[in-house]
């Protein structure tokens, strides 16, 4: 996978667009003193420093409204930050939103083909890759269903398959399973871990569930209340593949407790 | 019938003397309903409108019979409608050819509205300053009483086909750009983000995300416009009595000649046309959207 690292900065300090530049420290994503102030004066992010190594799976937890989504939007280029620098390979980017964001007028197959279509893949290749990814998320047989007829968990799987089709180097998840019931959520946690190990992407996973964050990731980042900054980073020592039994181990609960305390401090300021 | 069971539960509470008096009943199941057959479906969907229709006809007959005889010409009887209108030699072909004329005006005007309206909706969606510039005047246009400016239109365009088409367009225009703009604007923000992340152009985003998403709303607009089109065409004809005209002209002529039966026949033809246009858009909307859009889905 060829890395095409680009950095973007605030419009006033540099021409808009991208600039090839050496990546600091061999990381996949670097936030260097990044701030984001919205036009209405809201400070979404302030002086965020964060480095994510290639192949890491980082979860981000923080009080609601602290700027977690903004962090992903800045990293992906959906919004441009107003201070500092971001390094990231945006060429093959996976992104899932809180809801599955499927096009309701397209069948599952055509939804999974969408991003490839926008990238100009030839139809035959598109169809082949889509079938492969649909199979990967366990939805073979549902290719011709419209999203309306699928359950919440199945819609989310379609959304994952759609992103996987681009073979993402970096995969961003913005509270993807927040709206699902716990059983579906835990199953999808395992499926995402499987996909992560199989496809070898770098993951950033925003969630408001601490056990989910600890279970999924190699690092948990706690953000402070608005304006969002990095409060604390926890290394998760457990090896992949993670197994559901892990949720009931003492050291797992202990780490969850530590993250929870840190989050509490973040909310209290 | 639910039968009450003797209760033997809650010994702990009973021991403490705090047990609430329970009235436990057995609730029986109902068998799985068999799916309704075609005959049943037809019955449930056809009987209500037929009954309502019969009711209306009865009411009509009652009102008619209460009129003094010299005023009964205002409400022709079925016999009269047949004898003096439909059975008159040459009347039905005339009615048909006039319907075609009226339909041509309505459809051309509607086509004009829809094409210009869609264009305007898209342009307003693309450029905010154009929306700000155009939208207030759309509302102004809608508030102009079209009938009042018919003489102006006649002076400008004469008495042919085009002025009538223009009147239809004026009647039916408003709903098209406004519903399209509303639909285009209410596309899911994250769908737009998805397209943005792939560097999709505005045109691609419009075609693959915004327009499909706006479709059902736009079709609601089409139905409103469509149901106005035939009425608008007939109204336009009321002002143009020369030459071989449509149903509107027949309405006027038969009124002048006191052929009220023929006037009623023309009215019936007009409603049939209106209903046909409405049903057409309903059918097309259903075909296009029912597989993914909740509201256009057929009720089970
Ligand atoms: N486009 C915007 N304009 C102004 N303020 C915004 C905008 N987007 C987000 N914000 C504000 O920035 C803060 C962070 O938002 P967000 O990143 O969505 O938080 P969360 O951590 O819940 O995902 C919130 O207070 C939000 O109201
Ligand atoms: Mg958020």
XYZ file of C-alpha atoms and ligand atoms in Angstrom:
597
model
C 0.000 0.000 0.000
C 1.741 3.156 -1.146
C 1.567 5.972 1.331
C 0.677 9.360 -0.056
C 1.072 11.570 2.933
C -0.077 15.087 2.660
C -0.283 17.883 5.114
C -2.815 20.614 5.182
C -2.756 23.708 7.290
C -4.812 26.740 7.977
C -5.697 28.659 4.820
C -4.006 31.804 5.997
C -0.647 30.185 6.653
C -0.444 28.334 3.360
C -2.145 27.991 0.036
C -5.182 25.714 0.229
C -4.679 22.171 -0.907
C -2.000 19.721 -0.045
C 1.738 19.654 0.134
C 3.927 16.594 0.056
C 6.087 16.599 3.104
C 8.059 14.130 5.170
C 5.868 12.352 7.673
C 7.003 12.970 11.222
C 8.209 9.848 12.942
C 6.798 7.221 10.574
C 3.243 7.686 11.827
C 0.050 7.172 9.870
C -1.768 10.181 11.299
C -0.305 13.155 13.109
C -2.124 16.111 14.620
C 0.390 18.824 15.355
C -1.048 21.577 17.536
C -4.339 21.453 15.627
C -7.124 23.923 16.386
C -10.526 24.239 14.815
C -12.596 27.325 15.364
C -15.931 27.359 13.559
C -17.102 30.502 11.730
C -19.489 31.264 14.587
C -16.569 31.367 17.018
C -17.163 27.923 18.576
C -13.843 26.335 19.442
C -14.233 22.706 18.387
C -10.606 21.710 18.926
C -7.741 23.482 20.638
C -4.042 22.597 20.447
C -4.553 18.900 19.727
C -1.357 16.848 19.526
C -1.809 13.212 18.626
C 0.241 10.690 16.697
C -1.131 7.375 15.489
C 1.230 4.694 14.207
C 0.366 2.684 11.092
C -1.787 -0.311 11.938
C -2.852 1.032 15.284
C -6.481 0.991 16.371
C -7.176 4.066 18.469
C -10.432 4.739 20.252
C -11.457 8.218 21.229
C -13.764 8.827 24.167
C -14.826 12.140 25.594
C -17.791 14.096 26.881
C -20.454 14.667 24.288
C -19.860 17.844 22.293
C -16.131 17.869 23.069
C -15.048 17.702 19.442
C -14.641 13.999 18.664
C -16.541 14.219 15.396
C -14.707 17.418 14.587
C -11.416 15.588 15.047
C -12.438 12.984 12.459
C -13.790 15.607 10.099
C -10.509 17.507 10.291
C -8.494 14.338 9.763
C -10.597 13.305 6.761
C -10.703 16.778 5.257
C -14.469 17.218 5.572
C -13.679 20.457 7.384
C -10.404 22.334 7.319
C -8.790 23.185 10.615
C -7.884 26.767 11.429
C -4.550 26.170 13.124
C -1.694 23.672 13.209
C -0.965 20.802 10.860
C -2.453 17.430 10.043
C -0.637 14.602 8.309
C -2.731 11.800 6.937
C -3.105 9.593 3.877
C -6.495 10.614 2.570
C -6.202 8.610 -0.583
C -7.870 5.472 0.674
C -10.043 6.545 3.502
C -12.820 4.603 5.156
C -15.426 6.586 7.054
C -18.577 5.423 8.775
C -21.081 7.706 10.425
C -23.334 7.174 13.406
C -26.081 5.946 11.123
C -25.334 3.742 8.169
C -25.919 6.579 5.659
C -26.996 4.268 2.869
C -28.675 5.623 -0.229
C -32.206 4.271 0.291
C -32.914 4.139 -3.452
C -30.010 1.782 -4.088
C -29.919 -1.936 -3.446
C -27.264 -3.326 -1.117
C -25.012 -4.232 -4.041
C -25.259 -0.740 -5.543
C -24.685 0.897 -2.169
C -21.487 -1.073 -1.712
C -20.405 -0.088 -5.220
C -21.067 3.610 -4.631
C -17.624 4.796 -3.533
C -15.909 2.779 -6.257
C -18.330 4.278 -8.761
C -17.371 7.767 -7.593
C -13.724 6.809 -7.966
C -14.299 5.608 -11.526
C -13.692 1.856 -11.101
C -14.825 -0.151 -14.145
C -18.258 -1.774 -13.601
C -17.085 -5.380 -13.676
C -14.386 -4.773 -11.080
C -16.842 -2.800 -8.973
C -19.326 -5.636 -8.988
C -16.688 -8.222 -8.145
C -15.204 -6.247 -5.234
C -18.660 -5.412 -3.909
C -19.672 -9.079 -3.861
C -16.439 -9.917 -2.074
C -16.999 -7.288 0.642
C -20.669 -8.172 1.018
C -19.515 -11.711 1.654
C -16.929 -10.444 4.138
C -19.597 -8.773 6.268
C -21.854 -11.825 6.000
C -24.576 -10.363 3.810
C -24.357 -12.671 0.815
C -27.898 -13.249 -0.397
C -28.992 -9.708 0.457
C -27.417 -8.027 -2.596
C -30.774 -7.152 -4.106
C -32.445 -5.904 -0.942
C -33.225 -2.273 -0.391
C -31.882 -0.789 2.871
C -35.420 -0.124 4.105
C -35.917 -3.849 4.623
C -32.697 -4.407 6.606
C -32.184 -4.318 10.361
C -29.983 -1.650 11.957
C -27.081 -4.058 12.324
C -27.318 -5.195 8.704
C -27.370 -1.610 7.479
C -24.219 -0.941 9.457
C -22.583 -3.977 7.864
C -23.448 -2.635 4.417
C -21.879 0.649 5.429
C -18.712 -1.161 6.553
C -18.587 -3.154 3.315
C -18.938 0.050 1.306
C -15.877 1.559 3.004
C -13.897 -1.671 2.853
C -14.368 -1.753 -0.916
C -11.817 1.038 -1.252
C -9.308 -1.048 0.698
C -8.807 1.773 3.182
C -5.422 2.534 4.663
C -7.117 4.598 7.359
C -10.590 3.785 8.652
C -12.498 6.323 10.716
C -15.571 5.355 12.720
C -17.772 8.057 14.221
C -19.811 6.341 16.952
C -20.874 3.721 14.435
C -22.769 1.387 16.753
C -24.262 3.914 19.166
C -27.787 3.326 17.905
C -27.676 -0.471 18.028
C -28.732 -2.868 20.756
C -25.989 -4.296 22.926
C -25.911 -7.805 21.461
C -25.671 -6.549 17.888
C -23.119 -4.011 18.995
C -20.834 -6.575 20.610
C -21.064 -8.819 17.568
C -20.156 -5.936 15.305
C -17.244 -5.076 17.621
C -15.844 -8.538 16.965
C -16.507 -8.250 13.256
C -14.665 -4.928 13.065
C -11.720 -6.409 14.967
C -11.670 -9.292 12.488
C -11.766 -6.867 9.579
C -9.033 -4.789 11.181
C -6.763 -7.794 11.480
C -7.535 -9.032 8.016
C -7.344 -5.728 6.150
C -4.557 -4.129 8.183
C -5.902 -0.569 8.252
C -5.180 2.117 10.801
C -8.344 2.686 12.820
C -9.740 5.713 14.640
C -12.874 4.770 16.498
C -15.012 7.351 18.264
C -17.361 5.938 20.881
C -19.051 6.900 24.096
C -18.812 3.386 25.492
C -15.673 2.828 27.562
C -15.805 -0.996 27.457
C -16.195 -0.813 23.700
C -13.189 1.525 23.448
C -10.997 -0.738 25.587
C -12.201 -3.932 23.920
C -11.535 -2.726 20.387
C -8.376 -0.709 20.501
C -4.679 -0.692 21.082
C -4.872 2.824 22.489
C -7.658 4.800 24.167
C -7.555 8.580 23.911
C -9.610 10.580 26.399
C -10.593 14.043 25.260
C -11.461 16.894 27.585
C -14.645 18.941 27.458
C -14.920 21.711 24.859
C -12.690 23.066 23.475
C -11.514 19.526 22.799
C -7.965 18.632 23.673
C -6.239 15.397 24.491
C -6.606 14.711 28.200
C -4.925 11.338 28.524
C -3.824 8.394 26.388
C -4.040 4.812 27.640
C -2.189 1.889 26.094
C -4.281 -1.259 25.971
C -1.953 -4.192 26.688
C -4.205 -7.035 25.462
C -3.179 -8.960 22.352
C -5.356 -9.360 19.255
C -7.513 -11.196 18.417
C -9.685 -10.045 21.254
C -12.219 -12.552 22.487
C -15.542 -11.863 24.205
C -14.360 -13.578 27.433
C -11.960 -10.683 27.808
C -14.823 -8.443 28.814
C -15.105 -10.366 32.091
C -11.424 -10.336 33.069
C -10.223 -8.366 36.069
C -7.503 -6.436 34.219
C -10.018 -5.438 31.561
C -12.391 -4.032 34.164
C -9.511 -2.316 35.881
C -8.457 -0.516 32.705
C -12.074 0.454 32.025
C -12.182 1.909 35.515
C -9.062 3.981 34.934
C -10.413 5.337 31.638
C -13.707 6.057 33.326
C -12.024 8.060 36.083
C -10.038 9.999 33.522
C -13.232 10.745 31.617
C -14.878 11.897 34.818
C -12.002 14.311 35.388
C -12.348 15.450 31.779
C -15.998 16.297 32.299
C -15.400 18.044 35.590
C -12.582 20.009 33.945
C -64.049 -16.527 26.915
C -61.286 -15.962 29.483
C -61.690 -18.199 32.480
C -60.379 -17.094 35.823
C -57.698 -19.326 37.352
C -57.384 -20.062 40.996
C -54.297 -18.267 42.247
C -51.523 -19.962 44.116
C -48.677 -17.464 43.688
C -46.859 -14.920 45.834
C -46.557 -16.932 49.044
C -44.045 -14.449 50.486
C -46.349 -11.516 50.133
C -49.282 -13.622 51.159
C -47.412 -14.615 54.327
C -46.850 -10.953 55.114
C -50.476 -10.309 54.362
C -49.595 -7.725 51.712
C -50.520 -9.675 48.580
C -52.446 -7.655 46.037
C -55.598 -9.256 44.829
C -54.860 -10.544 41.345
C -57.436 -11.210 38.698
C -55.521 -13.535 36.399
C -57.321 -14.501 33.245
C -56.397 -16.774 30.392
C -56.301 -14.927 27.075
C -56.946 -17.108 24.081
C -55.092 -16.819 20.814
C -56.628 -16.057 17.470
C -55.795 -18.239 14.464
C -53.310 -16.855 11.933
C -55.377 -14.803 9.497
C -55.422 -16.165 5.982
C -54.129 -13.638 3.454
C -57.048 -11.866 1.804
C -57.822 -13.052 -1.723
C -58.212 -10.905 -4.804
C -61.991 -10.770 -4.436
C -61.638 -9.516 -0.874
C -59.130 -6.849 -1.916
C -61.358 -5.632 -4.724
C -64.275 -5.591 -2.344
C -62.493 -3.515 0.292
C -60.994 -1.100 -2.209
C -64.000 -0.711 -4.528
C -67.016 -0.882 -2.237
C -66.329 2.289 -0.197
C -65.971 4.627 -3.196
C -68.955 3.009 -4.936
C -71.111 3.454 -1.844
C -69.963 7.057 -1.518
C -70.744 7.598 -5.217
C -74.248 6.191 -4.804
C -74.745 8.466 -1.814
C -73.724 11.516 -3.851
C -76.075 10.532 -6.672
C -78.928 10.060 -4.183
C -78.232 13.469 -2.673
C -78.176 14.976 -6.162
C -81.538 13.374 -6.953
C -82.998 14.609 -3.676
C -81.882 18.189 -4.242
C -83.101 18.011 -7.824
C -86.552 16.727 -6.884
C -86.891 19.509 -4.329
C -86.340 22.124 -7.036
C -89.401 23.757 -8.613
C -89.906 22.291 -12.128
C -88.902 25.455 -13.939
C -85.505 25.394 -12.216
C -84.805 21.688 -12.697
C -82.820 22.487 -15.858
C -80.005 23.502 -13.451
C -79.562 19.857 -12.494
C -80.118 17.562 -15.461
C -81.384 14.048 -14.888
C -79.541 10.989 -16.094
C -82.208 10.536 -18.744
C -81.733 14.124 -19.909
C -77.971 13.750 -19.877
C -78.302 10.758 -22.144
C -81.049 12.075 -24.474
C -79.812 15.612 -24.879
C -76.061 15.104 -24.692
C -74.470 11.693 -25.059
C -77.068 10.280 -27.450
C -77.076 13.340 -29.688
C -75.451 12.276 -32.980
C -71.919 13.624 -33.244
C -71.756 14.775 -29.631
C -69.472 12.061 -28.265
C -66.892 12.445 -31.065
C -67.012 16.198 -30.484
C -66.503 15.677 -26.755
C -63.541 13.435 -27.474
C -61.881 15.784 -29.924
C -62.422 18.715 -27.553
C -60.941 16.667 -24.732
C -57.875 16.086 -26.884
C -57.580 19.824 -27.526
C -57.856 20.643 -23.821
C -55.448 17.872 -22.909
C -52.924 19.201 -25.438
C -53.045 22.628 -23.800
C -52.795 21.151 -20.303
C -49.954 18.789 -21.094
C -47.921 21.364 -23.021
C -48.329 23.898 -20.223
C -47.407 21.302 -17.645
C -44.368 20.233 -19.641
C -43.280 23.865 -19.769
C -43.753 24.249 -16.010
C -41.952 21.061 -15.213
C -38.940 21.699 -17.424
C -38.472 25.349 -16.487
C -39.427 24.682 -12.888
C -36.855 21.903 -12.506
C -34.209 24.043 -14.126
C -35.029 26.914 -11.799
C -35.048 24.634 -8.757
C -31.599 23.298 -9.612
C -30.207 26.745 -10.333
C -31.538 28.064 -7.021
C -30.030 25.063 -5.274
C -26.650 25.651 -6.890
C -26.365 29.364 -6.213
C -27.639 30.688 -2.934
C -27.678 34.260 -4.233
C -29.987 33.179 -7.058
C -32.309 31.551 -4.548
C -32.339 34.807 -2.604
C -32.977 36.701 -5.838
C -35.630 34.443 -7.387
C -37.642 32.942 -4.543
C -39.492 36.116 -3.444
C -40.647 36.678 -7.028
C -41.880 33.108 -7.277
C -44.146 33.886 -4.345
C -45.183 37.145 -6.006
C -45.968 35.265 -9.228
C -48.054 32.779 -7.275
C -50.034 35.582 -5.644
C -50.884 37.259 -8.967
C -54.477 36.436 -9.934
C -53.797 34.841 -13.307
C -57.336 35.501 -14.564
C -56.815 39.214 -14.090
C -53.856 39.269 -16.466
C -55.484 37.174 -19.196
C -56.316 40.312 -21.236
C -52.629 41.262 -21.019
C -51.638 37.835 -22.270
C -54.171 38.094 -25.101
C -52.777 41.454 -26.159
C -49.238 40.123 -26.055
C -49.672 36.666 -27.574
C -52.965 36.788 -29.446
C -55.658 34.108 -29.384
C -53.881 30.936 -30.507
C -52.483 27.920 -28.688
C -49.518 29.554 -26.943
C -51.366 32.050 -24.745
C -53.488 29.217 -23.296
C -50.378 27.149 -22.693
C -48.839 30.116 -20.914
C -51.868 30.418 -18.660
C -51.593 26.729 -17.745
C -47.890 27.227 -17.055
C -48.619 30.182 -14.785
C -51.147 28.124 -12.835
C -48.912 25.080 -12.454
C -45.434 26.556 -12.151
C -45.068 27.396 -8.471
C -45.213 23.885 -7.023
C -42.401 22.579 -9.251
C -39.350 24.697 -8.315
C -40.421 25.033 -4.688
C -40.887 21.307 -4.022
C -37.717 20.489 -5.958
C -35.674 22.993 -3.953
C -37.144 21.678 -0.717
C -36.281 18.115 -1.704
C -32.768 18.964 -2.866
C -32.056 20.798 0.354
C -33.239 18.021 2.617
C -30.755 15.420 1.389
C -28.951 13.731 4.298
C -25.848 15.777 5.206
C -23.769 12.665 5.733
C -24.620 11.410 2.251
C -23.152 14.671 0.996
C -20.104 14.107 3.217
C -19.711 10.667 1.705
C -19.578 12.172 -1.780
C -17.267 14.948 -0.633
C -14.809 12.431 0.798
C -14.471 10.850 -2.644
C -13.928 14.228 -4.257
C -17.173 13.944 -6.244
C -18.034 16.953 -8.402
C -21.131 19.026 -7.779
C -22.720 17.537 -10.866
C -22.132 13.944 -9.773
C -23.444 14.761 -6.302
C -26.544 16.336 -7.830
C -27.263 13.397 -10.102
C -26.407 10.539 -7.740
C -27.437 11.963 -4.373
C -29.571 15.096 -4.441
C -31.968 14.413 -7.321
C -32.882 10.845 -6.314
C -33.359 11.990 -2.756
C -35.580 14.872 -3.906
C -37.641 12.622 -6.196
C -40.586 11.842 -3.904
C -40.946 15.475 -2.804
C -40.754 16.629 -6.412
C -43.450 14.155 -7.387
C -45.716 15.553 -4.705
C -45.214 18.873 -6.503
C -45.975 17.273 -9.865
C -49.245 15.872 -8.515
C -50.291 19.310 -7.277
C -49.388 20.887 -10.620
C -50.919 18.044 -12.584
C -54.240 18.301 -10.788
C -54.319 22.023 -11.594
C -53.338 21.671 -15.241
C -56.671 20.531 -16.711
C -58.624 23.100 -14.699
C -56.150 25.755 -15.842
C -56.530 24.703 -19.478
C -60.327 24.877 -19.268
C -60.170 28.227 -17.507
C -57.863 29.578 -20.191
C -60.330 28.549 -22.894
C -63.178 30.452 -21.312
C -61.500 33.585 -22.575
C -60.892 32.361 -26.120
C -64.169 31.552 -27.825
C -63.173 31.756 -31.473
C -62.038 28.783 -33.537
C -62.304 25.083 -32.768
C -61.671 24.938 -29.025
C -61.657 22.449 -26.216
C -63.906 21.580 -23.304
C -63.801 25.114 -21.881
C -65.283 26.473 -25.077
C -67.941 23.758 -25.018
C -68.823 24.796 -21.461
C -69.291 28.399 -22.532
C -71.170 27.622 -25.743
C -73.560 25.159 -24.151
C -74.292 27.632 -21.360
C -75.040 30.364 -23.912
C -77.308 27.981 -25.837
C -78.990 26.754 -22.633
C -77.760 23.207 -23.354
C -77.146 22.452 -19.717
C -76.979 18.718 -20.342
C -74.019 19.252 -22.648
C -72.412 21.544 -20.096
C -72.647 18.778 -17.536
C -71.222 16.320 -20.036
C -68.258 18.648 -20.570
C -67.793 18.924 -16.805
C -67.771 15.158 -16.479
C -65.194 14.891 -19.246
C -63.082 17.549 -17.511
C -63.052 15.664 -14.218
C -62.184 12.448 -15.988
C -59.161 14.203 -17.549
C -58.105 15.732 -14.221
C -58.378 12.392 -12.473
C -56.408 10.749 -15.289
C -53.536 13.226 -14.890
C -53.567 12.797 -11.127
C -53.608 9.009 -11.384
C -50.795 9.112 -13.915
C -48.460 10.934 -11.524
C -49.552 8.745 -8.656
C -48.836 5.630 -10.676
C -45.489 6.929 -11.914
C -44.449 8.042 -8.420
C -45.380 4.636 -7.059
C -43.422 2.881 -9.757
C -40.356 5.019 -9.202
C -40.266 5.289 -5.435
C -42.402 2.700 -3.677
C -39.529 0.239 -3.314
C -37.547 2.603 -1.099
C -39.691 5.525 0.009
C -42.025 4.978 2.957
C -44.710 7.489 2.041
C -45.091 6.366 -1.561
C -45.352 2.762 -0.463
C -48.721 1.176 -1.082
C -50.673 0.666 2.084
C -50.859 -2.988 2.996
N -20.423 23.558 11.842
C -20.355 23.940 13.139
N -20.484 25.240 13.489
C -20.409 25.609 14.783
N -20.187 24.787 15.805
C -20.043 23.480 15.534
C -20.120 22.976 14.190
N -19.936 21.643 14.225
C -19.760 21.319 15.529
N -19.809 22.417 16.307
C -19.637 22.472 17.755
O -18.361 21.974 18.069
C -18.413 21.174 19.231
C -17.863 19.808 18.968
O -18.765 19.112 18.119
P -18.575 17.579 17.766
O -17.218 17.386 17.220
O -19.702 17.193 16.897
O -18.721 16.900 19.195
P -18.763 15.354 19.579
O -17.578 15.153 20.481
O -20.031 15.117 20.322
O -18.693 14.565 18.324
C -19.860 21.141 19.678
O -20.028 22.055 20.729
C -20.620 21.584 18.461
O -21.774 22.293 18.848
Mg -20.118 13.314 17.387
